[in-house]
Amino acid sequence: MKKIHNFSAGPAILPEEVIRKSAEAVLNFNDTGLSLIEVSHRTKDFEDVMDKARNLVKELLGLGNDYEVVYLQGGASLQFYMLPLNLLKTKGAYINTGTWASLAIGEAKKVGNVEVIASSEDKKFTYIPKQFTVPKDADYLHYTSNNTIYGTQWKTVPECDIPLVCDMSSDIFSQRFDAKKFSLIYAGAQKNMGPAGATMVLFRKDIMGKSGRTLPSMLDYEVHASKDSMFNTPSVFSVYVSMLTLQWLKDNGGLAWIERINQMKGDAFYKELDQNPMFEGTVEKEDRSYMNATFLLKNAGLESEFEKMLKEASISGLKGHRSVGGYRASMYNALPLESVNVLTSVMREFANKFA
Ligand code: PMP
């Protein structure tokens, strides 16, 4: 197979061995003679997969029995609504750092009272707000740890005395962090933890059951947790691939290992960006994302020349999000350092030719 350097923002690159093992399981799952996608989720073989995936999440994040992990469907987007439905009683506090945070705020407003305590909209979401006061009477503080579209990332966890909840869809499992500071984390699987079709939600057991609402069963975290994430048919294939992806991460050294690699990739990319006369970054340096690096070509007239060179180097998925344009190098866990080195050498070659 031709080697493609896959910088896609999501669904995104997965480890090659995970893709191979998934393909094998589609043909013959656990030597059962059946395909993974034609067996009941109630078989022992699949129950073990679900248990393993949920346990790996906790193990990698160092969480104990006071937390639950569930795999749901509906994407991270369903969480924008499901979360306030379960947690919002008086008010939800939100920090707006971009498109996904704005959507989360919009959905929460359909449920109840929302206070946006900080926003970087004034500068087109090119920075992470640093000054804000968290209201003590809010039920939770919601933020988005990494802004997939604008390319900013929180470098510290916001200080707060109320339950902290986070959309970590695009940087979960990319570095070490103190997961115990969070009351709830959700993440669509399709960046660092598997294919599209599954969304992981972890939460502290003691934050649930306080909204005063009678919830539809499918939108009730406690219902899913009480049935070990098998209240209804889970996305069998996505959960399986997610389990393999987390196992790959664990086998290689977990978060400390991947953090080192992600640091090297981001440092290599931003070093080139800062010294290359043809390109410019789009966000504040201190808030740059190590998962999604956004940048522009200073001379837009040379776009087709640059893109021709990218294609020749087998670089794929570098186009910026359709809402902001420019370029975006997504450097998720499974992207090797080698791919970043190929990209930076194309950028250098481009400058040598056209600067
Ligand atoms: N939050 C973030 C940070 C995202 O990057 C995305 C998707 N790229 C979403 C939420 C929405 O996820 P989904 O498409 O799974 O609903």
Short mmCIF file of C-alpha atoms in Angstrom, two decimals, residues 1-334:
data_model
loop_
_atom_site.label_atom_id
_atom_site.label_comp_id
_atom_site.label_asym_id
_atom_site.label_seq_id
_atom_site.Cartn_x
_atom_site.Cartn_y
_atom_site.Cartn_z
CA MET A 1 0.00 0.00 0.00
CA LYS A 2 1.27 3.49 -0.86
CA LYS A 3 2.32 5.45 2.23
CA ILE A 4 0.06 8.48 2.73
CA HIS A 5 0.82 11.08 5.38
CA ASN A 6 -2.64 11.53 6.82
CA PHE A 7 -3.16 14.94 8.48
CA SER A 8 -6.96 14.67 8.48
CA ALA A 9 -8.78 16.47 11.31
CA GLY A 10 -11.21 13.63 11.86
CA PRO A 11 -12.09 10.92 11.26
CA ALA A 12 -8.36 10.68 11.51
CA ILE A 13 -5.34 8.47 11.23
CA LEU A 14 -5.31 5.29 13.34
CA PRO A 15 -2.33 3.07 14.17
CA GLU A 16 -1.63 0.67 11.31
CA GLU A 17 -1.67 -2.38 13.59
CA VAL A 18 -5.10 -1.33 14.88
CA ILE A 19 -6.45 -1.15 11.33
CA ARG A 20 -4.97 -4.56 10.50
CA LYS A 21 -6.39 -6.22 13.62
CA SER A 22 -9.79 -4.59 12.98
CA ALA A 23 -9.78 -5.91 9.43
CA GLU A 24 -8.97 -9.40 10.73
CA ALA A 25 -11.81 -9.22 13.26
CA VAL A 26 -14.25 -8.22 10.53
CA LEU A 27 -13.35 -11.46 8.77
CA ASN A 28 -12.98 -13.74 11.81
CA PHE A 29 -13.65 -12.38 15.29
CA ASN A 30 -11.65 -14.11 18.07
CA ASP A 31 -11.45 -17.28 15.96
CA THR A 32 -15.19 -17.75 16.24
CA GLY A 33 -15.54 -18.19 12.49
CA LEU A 34 -17.93 -15.22 12.59
CA SER A 35 -17.37 -11.60 11.67
CA LEU A 36 -17.21 -9.01 14.44
CA ILE A 37 -20.05 -7.19 12.68
CA GLU A 38 -22.39 -10.18 12.56
CA VAL A 39 -22.30 -11.38 16.18
CA SER A 40 -24.65 -10.38 18.95
CA HIS A 41 -23.37 -7.73 21.33
CA ARG A 42 -24.65 -10.03 24.09
CA THR A 43 -22.03 -12.69 23.36
CA LYS A 44 -19.31 -13.15 25.96
CA ASP A 45 -16.69 -12.28 23.34
CA PHE A 46 -18.19 -8.84 22.76
CA GLU A 47 -19.04 -8.19 26.39
CA ASP A 48 -15.33 -8.68 27.08
CA VAL A 49 -14.49 -6.10 24.40
CA MET A 50 -16.81 -3.53 25.97
CA ASP A 51 -15.46 -4.19 29.47
CA LYS A 52 -11.90 -3.96 28.26
CA ALA A 53 -12.49 -0.68 26.42
CA ARG A 54 -14.16 0.92 29.45
CA ASN A 55 -11.46 -0.34 31.79
CA LEU A 56 -8.65 0.88 29.54
CA VAL A 57 -10.10 4.40 29.63
CA LYS A 58 -9.96 4.38 33.42
CA GLU A 59 -6.56 2.72 33.56
CA LEU A 60 -4.92 5.14 31.14
CA LEU A 61 -6.36 8.10 33.05
CA GLY A 62 -5.71 6.69 36.53
CA LEU A 63 -9.38 6.75 37.55
CA GLY A 64 -10.98 4.54 40.20
CA ASN A 65 -14.39 3.15 41.04
CA ASP A 66 -15.87 6.57 41.75
CA TYR A 67 -16.00 7.04 37.97
CA GLU A 68 -18.14 5.42 35.28
CA VAL A 69 -17.22 5.10 31.62
CA VAL A 70 -19.80 4.63 28.88
CA TYR A 71 -19.61 4.39 25.12
CA LEU A 72 -22.56 6.13 23.47
CA GLN A 73 -23.69 7.06 19.99
CA GLY A 74 -24.81 10.41 18.56
CA GLY A 75 -21.32 11.93 18.43
CA ALA A 76 -19.90 14.60 20.68
CA SER A 77 -22.70 16.79 19.29
CA LEU A 78 -25.34 14.84 21.20
CA GLN A 79 -23.36 15.53 24.36
CA PHE A 80 -23.89 19.26 23.88
CA TYR A 81 -27.55 18.61 24.77
CA MET A 82 -27.37 15.43 26.85
CA LEU A 83 -24.92 16.94 29.32
CA PRO A 84 -27.07 19.91 30.43
CA LEU A 85 -30.13 17.67 30.43
CA ASN A 86 -28.41 15.52 33.07
CA LEU A 87 -26.53 18.19 35.02
CA LEU A 88 -28.14 21.58 34.64
CA LYS A 89 -30.49 22.62 37.42
CA THR A 90 -29.76 26.26 38.24
CA LYS A 91 -27.27 27.31 35.61
CA GLY A 92 -24.46 26.04 33.40
CA ALA A 93 -21.26 28.12 33.11
CA TYR A 94 -19.49 27.98 29.73
CA ILE A 95 -16.28 29.23 28.16
CA ASN A 96 -16.57 29.95 24.46
CA THR A 97 -13.40 29.20 22.52
CA GLY A 98 -14.77 28.34 19.11
CA THR A 99 -17.30 26.58 16.94
CA TRP A 100 -17.77 23.49 19.09
CA ALA A 101 -18.00 25.44 22.34
CA SER A 102 -20.54 27.77 20.68
CA LEU A 103 -22.63 24.79 19.62
CA ALA A 104 -22.45 23.37 23.16
CA ILE A 105 -23.66 26.72 24.51
CA GLY A 106 -26.50 26.86 21.98
CA GLU A 107 -27.77 23.41 22.93
CA ALA A 108 -27.48 24.09 26.67
CA LYS A 109 -29.63 27.20 26.25
CA LYS A 110 -32.41 24.93 25.01
CA VAL A 111 -32.25 23.15 28.34
CA GLY A 112 -31.91 25.99 30.84
CA ASN A 113 -29.94 28.93 32.14
CA VAL A 114 -26.50 29.48 30.68
CA GLU A 115 -23.81 31.99 31.62
CA VAL A 116 -20.92 32.45 29.21
CA ILE A 117 -18.17 33.52 31.60
CA ALA A 118 -15.42 34.06 29.01
CA SER A 119 -15.07 34.09 25.25
CA SER A 120 -12.38 34.64 22.64
CA GLU A 121 -14.89 35.48 19.93
CA ASP A 122 -13.69 39.13 19.97
CA LYS A 123 -10.51 37.99 18.21
CA LYS A 124 -11.98 35.25 16.06
CA PHE A 125 -11.12 32.57 18.60
CA THR A 126 -7.37 32.99 18.15
CA TYR A 127 -6.58 32.72 21.86
CA ILE A 128 -7.63 31.02 25.08
CA PRO A 129 -9.26 33.36 27.62
CA LYS A 130 -7.19 33.61 30.83
CA GLN A 131 -9.29 35.90 33.03
CA PHE A 132 -12.65 34.73 34.26
CA THR A 133 -14.60 34.17 37.44
CA VAL A 134 -16.45 30.92 37.86
CA PRO A 135 -19.87 31.52 39.44
CA LYS A 136 -20.30 29.50 42.61
CA ASP A 137 -24.00 28.95 41.96
CA ALA A 138 -23.50 27.24 38.59
CA ASP A 139 -23.99 23.48 38.43
CA TYR A 140 -20.86 23.02 36.33
CA LEU A 141 -18.23 24.72 34.21
CA HIS A 142 -17.96 23.50 30.61
CA TYR A 143 -15.00 24.11 28.33
CA THR A 144 -13.46 22.64 25.18
CA SER A 145 -9.86 21.58 25.80
CA ASN A 146 -8.75 21.75 22.18
CA ASN A 147 -10.29 23.78 19.41
CA THR A 148 -10.12 21.54 16.42
CA ILE A 149 -11.10 24.24 13.92
CA TYR A 150 -9.24 27.32 15.20
CA GLY A 151 -6.15 25.50 16.46
CA THR A 152 -5.97 26.63 20.08
CA GLN A 153 -5.52 24.40 23.11
CA TRP A 154 -5.73 24.91 26.86
CA LYS A 155 -2.32 24.37 28.47
CA THR A 156 -3.70 24.20 31.99
CA VAL A 157 -6.93 22.96 33.49
CA PRO A 158 -9.13 25.90 34.56
CA GLU A 159 -9.31 26.42 38.31
CA CYS A 160 -12.80 25.87 39.61
CA ASP A 161 -14.68 24.78 42.74
CA ILE A 162 -17.77 23.54 40.94
CA PRO A 163 -17.96 20.34 38.85
CA LEU A 164 -15.69 20.70 35.84
CA VAL A 165 -16.83 19.20 32.54
CA CYS A 166 -14.94 19.13 29.30
CA ASP A 167 -15.31 18.33 25.63
CA MET A 168 -11.97 16.59 24.97
CA SER A 169 -12.92 15.24 21.56
CA SER A 170 -9.76 16.40 19.83
CA ASP A 171 -7.03 16.02 22.44
CA ILE A 172 -8.03 13.25 24.82
CA PHE A 173 -5.24 10.74 25.48
CA SER A 174 -2.68 13.04 23.83
CA GLN A 175 -0.85 13.95 27.03
CA ARG A 176 -0.80 13.40 30.78
CA PHE A 177 -3.34 15.37 32.80
CA ASP A 178 -5.06 15.04 36.13
CA ALA A 179 -8.35 13.41 35.14
CA LYS A 180 -9.53 13.44 38.75
CA LYS A 181 -10.06 17.19 38.48
CA PHE A 182 -12.96 16.51 36.12
CA SER A 183 -16.49 15.52 36.97
CA LEU A 184 -17.29 14.62 33.39
CA ILE A 185 -15.33 14.30 30.15
CA TYR A 186 -16.74 13.46 26.74
CA ALA A 187 -15.00 12.76 23.47
CA GLY A 188 -16.04 11.61 20.04
CA ALA A 189 -13.79 8.64 19.27
CA GLN A 190 -12.80 9.65 15.75
CA LYS A 191 -9.56 11.49 16.53
CA ASN A 192 -7.43 9.86 19.20
CA MET A 193 -9.49 6.90 20.25
CA GLY A 194 -10.93 5.06 17.30
CA PRO A 195 -13.26 5.47 14.35
CA ALA A 196 -16.44 7.56 14.13
CA GLY A 197 -19.60 6.08 15.61
CA ALA A 198 -18.71 5.94 19.28
CA THR A 199 -18.51 8.69 21.88
CA MET A 200 -16.85 8.06 25.20
CA VAL A 201 -18.25 9.73 28.31
CA LEU A 202 -16.68 9.37 31.74
CA PHE A 203 -18.17 10.85 34.85
CA ARG A 204 -18.04 10.86 38.62
CA LYS A 205 -20.93 8.81 39.92
CA ASP A 206 -21.83 11.37 42.57
CA ILE A 207 -22.70 14.19 40.16
CA MET A 208 -25.70 12.43 38.64
CA GLY A 209 -29.37 12.40 39.61
CA LYS A 210 -29.56 16.04 40.71
CA SER A 211 -31.24 17.76 37.75
CA GLY A 212 -34.78 17.09 39.00
CA ARG A 213 -35.75 15.95 35.49
CA THR A 214 -37.29 12.70 34.36
CA LEU A 215 -34.96 11.87 31.53
CA PRO A 216 -35.59 9.83 28.40
CA SER A 217 -33.74 6.57 29.04
CA MET A 218 -31.46 6.95 26.04
CA LEU A 219 -30.34 10.40 27.27
CA ASP A 220 -29.74 9.34 30.85
CA TYR A 221 -26.09 8.64 31.71
CA GLU A 222 -27.07 6.56 34.70
CA VAL A 223 -29.20 4.24 32.58
CA HIS A 224 -26.29 3.55 30.26
CA ALA A 225 -23.86 3.08 33.14
CA SER A 226 -26.21 0.76 35.03
CA LYS A 227 -26.33 -1.51 31.97
CA ASP A 228 -22.54 -1.48 31.45
CA SER A 229 -23.00 0.58 28.30
CA MET A 230 -25.25 -2.11 26.79
CA PHE A 231 -28.66 -0.55 27.45
CA ASN A 232 -29.21 -0.81 23.72
CA THR A 233 -27.06 -2.16 20.89
CA PRO A 234 -23.72 -0.35 21.06
CA SER A 235 -21.70 0.58 17.98
CA VAL A 236 -19.94 -2.77 18.07
CA PHE A 237 -17.28 -2.10 15.46
CA SER A 238 -16.37 1.37 16.74
CA VAL A 239 -16.06 0.16 20.33
CA TYR A 240 -13.87 -2.74 19.21
CA VAL A 241 -11.50 -0.45 17.27
CA SER A 242 -11.46 1.97 20.19
CA MET A 243 -10.47 -0.88 22.52
CA LEU A 244 -7.60 -1.80 20.18
CA THR A 245 -6.49 1.84 19.94
CA LEU A 246 -6.37 2.22 23.72
CA GLN A 247 -4.55 -1.11 24.03
CA TRP A 248 -1.98 0.14 21.48
CA LEU A 249 -1.50 3.25 23.60
CA LYS A 250 -1.08 1.25 26.80
CA ASP A 251 1.30 -1.30 25.26
CA ASN A 252 3.57 1.46 23.99
CA GLY A 253 3.84 3.31 27.28
CA GLY A 254 0.56 5.18 27.80
CA LEU A 255 0.15 8.92 28.13
CA ALA A 256 3.75 9.66 29.14
CA TRP A 257 4.97 7.98 25.93
CA ILE A 258 2.50 9.67 23.60
CA GLU A 259 3.00 13.07 25.25
CA ARG A 260 6.72 12.93 24.37
CA ILE A 261 5.99 12.06 20.76
CA ASN A 262 3.24 14.66 20.40
CA GLN A 263 5.56 17.28 21.89
CA MET A 264 8.27 16.42 19.35
CA LYS A 265 5.79 16.57 16.47
CA GLY A 266 4.34 19.92 17.52
CA ASP A 267 7.76 21.42 18.25
CA ALA A 268 9.07 20.29 14.86
CA PHE A 269 6.08 21.73 13.02
CA TYR A 270 5.98 25.10 14.83
CA LYS A 271 9.75 25.54 14.53
CA GLU A 272 9.43 25.30 10.76
CA LEU A 273 6.34 27.53 10.71
CA ASP A 274 8.15 30.27 12.63
CA GLN A 275 11.25 30.29 10.47
CA ASN A 276 9.59 29.82 7.08
CA PRO A 277 8.96 33.14 5.25
CA MET A 278 6.05 31.74 3.19
CA PHE A 279 3.66 30.87 6.03
CA GLU A 280 2.13 32.37 9.15
CA GLY A 281 0.35 30.88 12.13
CA THR A 282 -3.18 32.03 12.91
CA VAL A 283 -3.31 31.91 16.72
CA GLU A 284 -1.46 33.26 19.76
CA LYS A 285 1.79 31.34 20.15
CA GLU A 286 1.22 30.44 23.78
CA ASP A 287 -2.17 28.91 22.96
CA ARG A 288 -1.13 26.88 19.94
CA SER A 289 -2.64 23.44 19.67
CA TYR A 290 -0.36 20.43 19.46
CA MET A 291 -3.16 18.45 17.84
CA ASN A 292 -4.39 20.86 15.15
CA ALA A 293 -1.89 23.43 13.87
CA THR A 294 -3.59 26.10 11.78
CA PHE A 295 -1.65 28.28 9.35
CA LEU A 296 -1.90 30.40 6.23
CA LEU A 297 0.06 30.83 3.07
CA LYS A 298 1.07 34.52 2.99
CA ASN A 299 0.77 34.67 -0.79
CA ALA A 300 -2.56 33.00 -1.56
CA GLY A 301 -1.68 33.13 -5.26
CA LEU A 302 0.79 30.29 -4.69
CA GLU A 303 -1.82 27.95 -3.28
CA SER A 304 -1.95 25.60 -6.25
CA GLU A 305 1.88 25.36 -6.32
CA PHE A 306 1.96 24.42 -2.62
CA GLU A 307 -0.84 21.93 -3.01
CA LYS A 308 0.88 20.31 -5.98
CA MET A 309 3.96 19.77 -3.82
CA LEU A 310 1.86 18.36 -0.98
CA LYS A 311 0.29 15.88 -3.36
CA GLU A 312 3.66 14.83 -4.77
CA ALA A 313 4.84 14.14 -1.20
CA SER A 314 1.69 12.04 -0.51
CA ILE A 315 0.44 14.49 2.11
CA SER A 316 -3.30 14.33 2.61
CA GLY A 317 -5.92 16.15 4.69
CA LEU A 318 -4.12 19.47 5.16
CA LYS A 319 -6.97 21.78 4.12
CA GLY A 320 -8.29 24.05 6.87
CA HIS A 321 -11.88 23.67 8.06
CA ARG A 322 -14.34 24.94 5.46
CA SER A 323 -15.44 27.74 7.84
CA VAL A 324 -11.95 29.27 8.26
CA GLY A 325 -9.89 28.24 5.21
CA GLY A 326 -6.09 28.12 5.16
CA TYR A 327 -4.33 24.96 6.27
CA ARG A 328 -4.52 22.72 9.28
CA ALA A 329 -2.03 20.03 10.17
CA SER A 330 -3.77 17.61 12.50
CA MET A 331 -1.14 15.66 14.39
CA TYR A 332 -3.14 13.14 16.36
CA ASN A 333 -1.60 10.29 18.35
CA ALA A 334 -1.28 7.84 15.47
#
